[in-house]
Amino acid sequence: MVLPSLSTPRHEHTATLLSSGHVLVTGGQTTSDNIYSSCELYDSSYKIWKAIPDMSSKRSQHTAVLLKSEKVLVIGGHDHDNILASCEMYDRSSNTWTLAANMTSSRMSHAATLLSSGHVLVIGGGSENDSTCEMYDPASDTWTPVASMSRGRSFHTVTLLSDGKLLITGGFSKTHKYWSDCEVYDPRSDKWTSIASMTTARAAHTATLLPSGKVFVTGGTAGDSMFQALSSCEMYDPLSNTWVPVAEMSAPRFQHVVTLLPSGKILVTGGLGNPLSELYDPVFNTWSPTANFPIFVLQHTATLLSSEKVLVAGGFDGWDSLSICAIYNTPLNTWIPAMDMLVPRSQHTATLLSPGNVLVTGGYSMISCTARCEIYNTLSNMWTEVADMSKSRCQHTATLLPSGHVLVIGGFNRDLNDEYFSNCEMYNALSNTWTSLANMASSRSQHTAILLYSGKILVTGGFDGNDYLSSCEMYDPKSDVWTSFANMTKARSQHTTTLLSSGEILVTGGFNNGYYMEDCELYSPSSNMWIPVMNMSFPRYRHTATLLSSGHVLVTGGDNHDNFSTCEIYDPLSKRWTLVSNMSLSRIQHRAVLLSSGKVLTTGGNTLPIGELYDPLSNTWTSVDKTNSERFQQTATVLLSGDVLIAGGSNVWNRLSSCEVYNSSLNLWTRVANMASSRFQHTATLLSSGKVLVVGGADTFNLSSSPCEIFDPQSNTWTPLFGLSNEFTGHTATLLPSGKVLVTGGIDPFEHFRTCQLFDPQHMKWTKAADMLSNRFQHTATLLPNEQVLIVGGYAERALSSCEMYKISSNTSTKVADMSTARFQHTATLLSSKQMLIIGGADGNKSLLNNEMYNVSSGTWSSAAKMLFARAGHTATLLLTGKVLVTGGINNGDYLSGCELYDPSSDKWSVVASMSSPRVYHTAALLSSGKVLVAGGSSLPLGEVYDPSSNTWSPVVNPSIAHVAQADTLLSSV
């Protein structure tokens, strides 16, 4: 996305991310050497830069450190004429600057590090005393000199090692002599120790602490010029005190950024010398290019579904609220993309109403909070908007009551006047209505709400806009009455509350007026008192607390400017905390879900696109499969050449425009030109000219930005096509005998359609066709031998059993007999006997076993033999033998690898060989050889081919990307 520009162009400034999500930019200079005292604050909510008060001094090449008090300490720099010792403090809450104590030495281009003690260590810098170091104590506002480095240096790196010591590497002197030597500082003994030198002198490089404890150094600049960039890299081992050169980057760069990923790989982005990104694999010592930054998410929801899957919905990526969703499949240890929410949102709630239905309420969307709500159905993979709440709110709570109703409590509306709420309301899913309830005694957000064994709800702490709260209240749903409850011993917000098996309630950590809390307390129902218990090992808030099967409580991550990856377990019997294995990387505002296996899944948090699993039995963390390796709901179209075109689709985080072609004779994939627009759930129809018409689909914002385009296999080009009256997805596209294409129905974020349109390839024009009798999407439309199109089932507010016939010659639709079962996500196969077989699908509550047969001559439906396994989102391919091959799909939440074969002559099903991996919403294409190509639908980056003669599956060679897809196009043999 393109962000608004700073009001003042500047470089050599600082940019500090505050816990509120705002970014503070201070000072800097222009290319003409004008130094600034001005500052700006980026508000990610409104996506605007705001002017804030100037600093007292102009400064450039200074540092800025976010303290534990949430204030920002700005240190030193230069004002063009002088190097500065002055410091000042910015307080976001009062929007004011105050002077802080001066350093003992003037310095610029130095390094500043916040230590776990809360002190700030300043090292080196470009003054006359640039080897000196000093320590700042925020509590006393004093600077104390500490031991000096062995030599002066600037543009060096400082890395906090696993043992608490600080590693200093490289840099250069005030005479621009570049250093390769390194040293280590021990804050406990206040001593510097020289260690082995790097193999290359460098400055403006990066140094990254790896999980192994080694330090990875990349790039930088060296020599007589600041612009002599390096591509070389090296690795430091603190145990052996040795440096080893490793593989070089593809191009030199300095002043770049390095990110350690959960996989253990290192992402390098930007810098002077190379605008591209690349990825380093320490295991194989190799670099590979990467096109995009990894998606990261926080302030999202993670909901455990009854089918051992976890729905992750929405969140915040650092700039925007997100509508994106994904489902984690525990048995397969992989991610499957889910349909985007209708409303982008973060700081919302997600509540499991019944198996497969999740209610999402409120949250922060675009520039304010929202009252809009929606329900996700896992079977249909669709979101449906439901009644709005009475108030727009975020940072509220939502609690499922034994009655099946959902209680929403408090929160606030983040607009220009930030209103905090004491009001509450109840959602009834059966009537789709909200009812206002009694107000709490106090307005509050960032509180907790927990359902007790008595059926009452306990609300603890929070923030009312002015004060952090220790107060607690109890709600009785039977009488609609709030009563006061014993106060906690300390006020807190963004804490956790856990109901223990004993009925006691454990509260951990939180935030109070600028301070992070390690304090914990326990509520005893018998005494009606809160009792302080042993503190956690580290202060933390925005962490998670999960009650394990053993009755112990696992606390993970959180925010305290340090120790974000640490985890610890509370034992209710001994009332003691024990540190356990750390997560692979830091996480804040993440989510943790207890799985039926007893393991705990953590998702999101800061810059992490990948989840991980904790096993309490082995005290180990393992990474969850990458979330950006699959596609789903792309199209597969057999070309006149016999090759198969795969177009678009989606992976977990992105909608795709990329395409590729499968060559059946060579059994391999080849990349072809990208579409103009990213899209999934579109249709792709082979025209009589051999070109392919792509229509509609959804992109990142739920609708394709370009309704249609045409692919020419001969020239490998896409041509945009305009004139379609609506943008939609979930429609059908049917090639008629005239060469025209009939498009029927579909859905956009606001309505279901019954409109139909005709495309004329000869004149490249769209014209309106007669409307269907019913709105519908996820239906089928099949060309019959009598030159009519039979439209079957689908979904519009509910699953449909209705059917209608479109007559091409008269451009009219007429009603025909209904199916016996309402269904959508089914398949329709025209058999050689001139009958049409409808297979499986879903009815809104479950996947279907039963099948139906339509007799074209009599216009009647009859039952066909049931499948061996219920399924929806599967494929059905008419083989050259006249039998029908059914592959994969979803069975009430379980993904299927099993396949079966239908014989129309005997009306019987038989089991055939299973695919190598479960697949859902995949594609199947009949090849000219009589074999069937299946692509996508699983975490494996493989297509596979089924041979009916040998009843065997074989993998496709060198696929370029994994796909998960839906068969939107009726395929034929060539």
Steps between C-alpha positions, in 0.01 A plus 500: 500500500606862445527702820464878533828690481665673793423871500876561500749296293777377732774242547731403787194539724351248743174306475366332815199267514292575810284238671190691382597421141605859431844572351703791637743664255752747641751742348723413208615712210444579133738437213598868528614439862215684671466344846154461657361519850156424362322171570204317355274223626350245260150392601446157346130517585431803280804448275616859543810676630441744785730786596600488866708744707861551389793374701697766686803440272557431134664161462603238245679164532354471851329200662153450648417228754152398618519460878295269717297804611387539135691828477757547223855608588681691222876502537776717353556548126626815332346834400742563208726724709539292813490141618244478780498361851144617564207257539126545521192292574172480307181408688225384262229526768556876547652563153789688659880505494704544819876531533684201640846504655789558258742220423847533638633509141372647175438233237333420166469184288515307824304192610240492779359181652221449753611239754267264687561711814333798328830687474626632165858426394654746250809384314751694294411766250675763296639736761851552628429235762331252271627191682320601818176349624248606759183372667173690547270429795144623420394479865762752618552680165876456529783396270787294636823434305578134456808327365616618156544286192851423384460746211261768375242398242181612323248312279585184690252235619396401852353152556363372829629143534324212670714539813406869546827636365517747209697428182643804314609446139680720248422866439738775400701775665466878463779479239288243309720206577283189482531239773477124493572456870228414754454507874253384765357703792381338823254736681537304823875550531519820290785354295585487129681199353657491155399199293582363155479746210266464205652385173399832335504855633151651472259768626124567453452122493259277695557244773227250588487259792384159375315237711823299505669783693721590203506852350443551126660812346395627155624765259600850602755732344880516518800679355561867440143576398175459688347379173719193451230247590571136588317181408713280727359334815652316795398306810630540858498210747529630861588154632810459281560876457540459123373674184424294187416649155166379362325536163483854362180688425401540135596869507683743734294701748534707818259672739262214422259311729522136609213291643544160663206281395348220712633246251852605598555667162608865474314753285705796373314801361591841357814697567724709279639300212212253451124565516407130477446247778662162550489209741792323668475136611762429772452124463604491133701825502308628197325822394177506298301797366162588648240721339305622801537573866335232718152586625479551872194537717406600853173599674334210313278221632566125510198274553517125561240331281344169600680325213850547653563801283573860598349799319727807498308813399598861427753695703746781444811489281666818628310730264153365431225293654467175306208297365718199422431160662663156512431162657770292669453124451645327806525143363672619180705775673420740219302816418203521261378843382148601602270759342575858608267667746259755355648771726873551570543513878738466794442503878174313434357184657429158348266256678423139401118478503454141386713251311619683192348848568707791638357840599734798452402828667624858470867590496703775346443550126650762271483824706269411789338212685208317342168361624478255210496126570526189283487121529742256336377156391789255466303265278419760234817705563278808488443806720145632550428846640268497804334769710718789618568567867347814652845659532822496302766352728840335521708358786177355640433143612253242366396202712296198387234423762352154570179621325694536174469880512810723483561771762703802381644721775652850496778607268548839343446681172835612364398818321598862548326505841594151631183395688529222760196281568329350803210370290448135407288315245394143418491330159238235419615299198157340445320834460808694378432777753692701759343591835631776730577388857575662833812720506811425706583735783821605320588565138789279395702364209800266493331305781437127531168315522484139613207258524492338843370153585189667648408646158579854615763719330787664690651818350840615632708817462546693179533867407222763508673770295658668803595234753608138513251298703526251783124472526309184409131437430277192471216462249205265549335421162186366672419828677687740267670652806860614561638482855827634636772248571816504710766726346830357384801600706641696201346690211585357161393472135594265214557225757379140486237323711491120526233289672683213670347154548469578874268792424769751594585779255860583406582852374844556343697807398352797319568869458454786746585863430813439296628196687498133404395264775638165611253497789245220523205445729251226574131534581360248745119458484490365856655815651378747233850653503784562260833371631840589345694195382854451373597746226579380151867489403454799265259795483264465204174618350324420171611141571295179501405263782371151415362241743668171408348155530716445811336795677816709469496841327734577208590868451666597170668813366364847562643849508757645739762621246689177569446124548210490251570137411517372858241260638424374847258262670300555821433202728179562703599242763840650587396852386839535330617606152756303296670622185454266201637499145486829312304543179716528188451878487327776692120539492265766635125535446505145370247223562535160667254212456497170693454209259339167589846338483600709803738708287468880474492685166627860498428726202606850394656762718720782372686401180430128505313344205541146631353323802662248730389212721596441864507145633481503884617138522831563323525874583573577134378745236470403131424732209169465320514457124544826307182691439579628152578188296159401361242619250132424500203565272704564189371367167624215280415512128593242236639686196466387138861378517408259781696706753328627815494869598501572875397863565498714816372377832598586855741395767444576865611864484487600134271496199698391196527613140765241406425224248668184372445228245527123551649309206354150513751348256800625700327477840623842615388856577597819315440857619300722264400867506319632808143626484449875533308446825543271797189283543356177640154336478487619140405300190716413197330389178669363187364686196469346154799713392722322752521808722386494863243741649546576872206663676458657845641364821622659820823682575646629827204734538243226421439604138725485198614842384471391136180303431622300199806422289590265213809280473657420163719186531667573165637841600506432878314826568199614702262767366262685735130488410245752624122535482385245762219669697592353842803380689443167674628162603336160551340524155504255208619538138367260234618477138199488265488334153507845337839568658350750742548467877209515746589638846243443777452621857776560753555714807675822598560620859151647515253284303429176317423525127248342265622702203644326194719633220621376162848554356542503121868425414450597135402857586673506843181629662283424801118504480239441769324162504175413675528499879479175691186446707707487824811665639776241536875436517717186532246331271564305180398581140523217245442506125260219405473323161174686426692831501362611832693576818392332825572710809502301825502590871744746653474731796311824577446556874463117515574194286267465201324197350341706222601455135426688181557464127642771276381468140760643263274555200241706686725651768262392777527320834231260620464306822559123495459235768687554828762258627404299805792654697613863519872527424791719392869429425381189317608380155290439190615246239324438168520127432511332160147368568371859473436506873661744743650382829503737800759389758534598866536861613388658825160600639629769738538264795683196367669347197273274295518128410194490280497560124227565246449431129317734260329344198527750213214340303241488782622795700488301823738423788573158647732380774843364404715273716660672798875556512711314750611833657307826536684786332478857369759709317609187311552438128307268266652404163328301224756246379527365145346175630178686594568460872535798738811552715440696825805631690557666835277764655394580853294278730359705788834668562731213403699524174492185288765320298265214418355456150213297362364399162136504388375254237176631341419160346476329840428809715782396735797668666839334551811615686809578289855595595531800730694814413833560674352783710155622607369768261207742508387767250753358255473454122479191282559498123443209260804460273491372143666177618198427719699574815390767752718786625421614856663824618508673837280462801773396743815632667713290267647693202398214271247420234431135429360298212251212526521212253162316485655200322742424784307671784815686605603858579836647394649840592552781251862598441628840622180686575561871532256559783247316712131560430171455677215550257136458415379350173314796352526391136342195336795320345497274195742252347708607202 
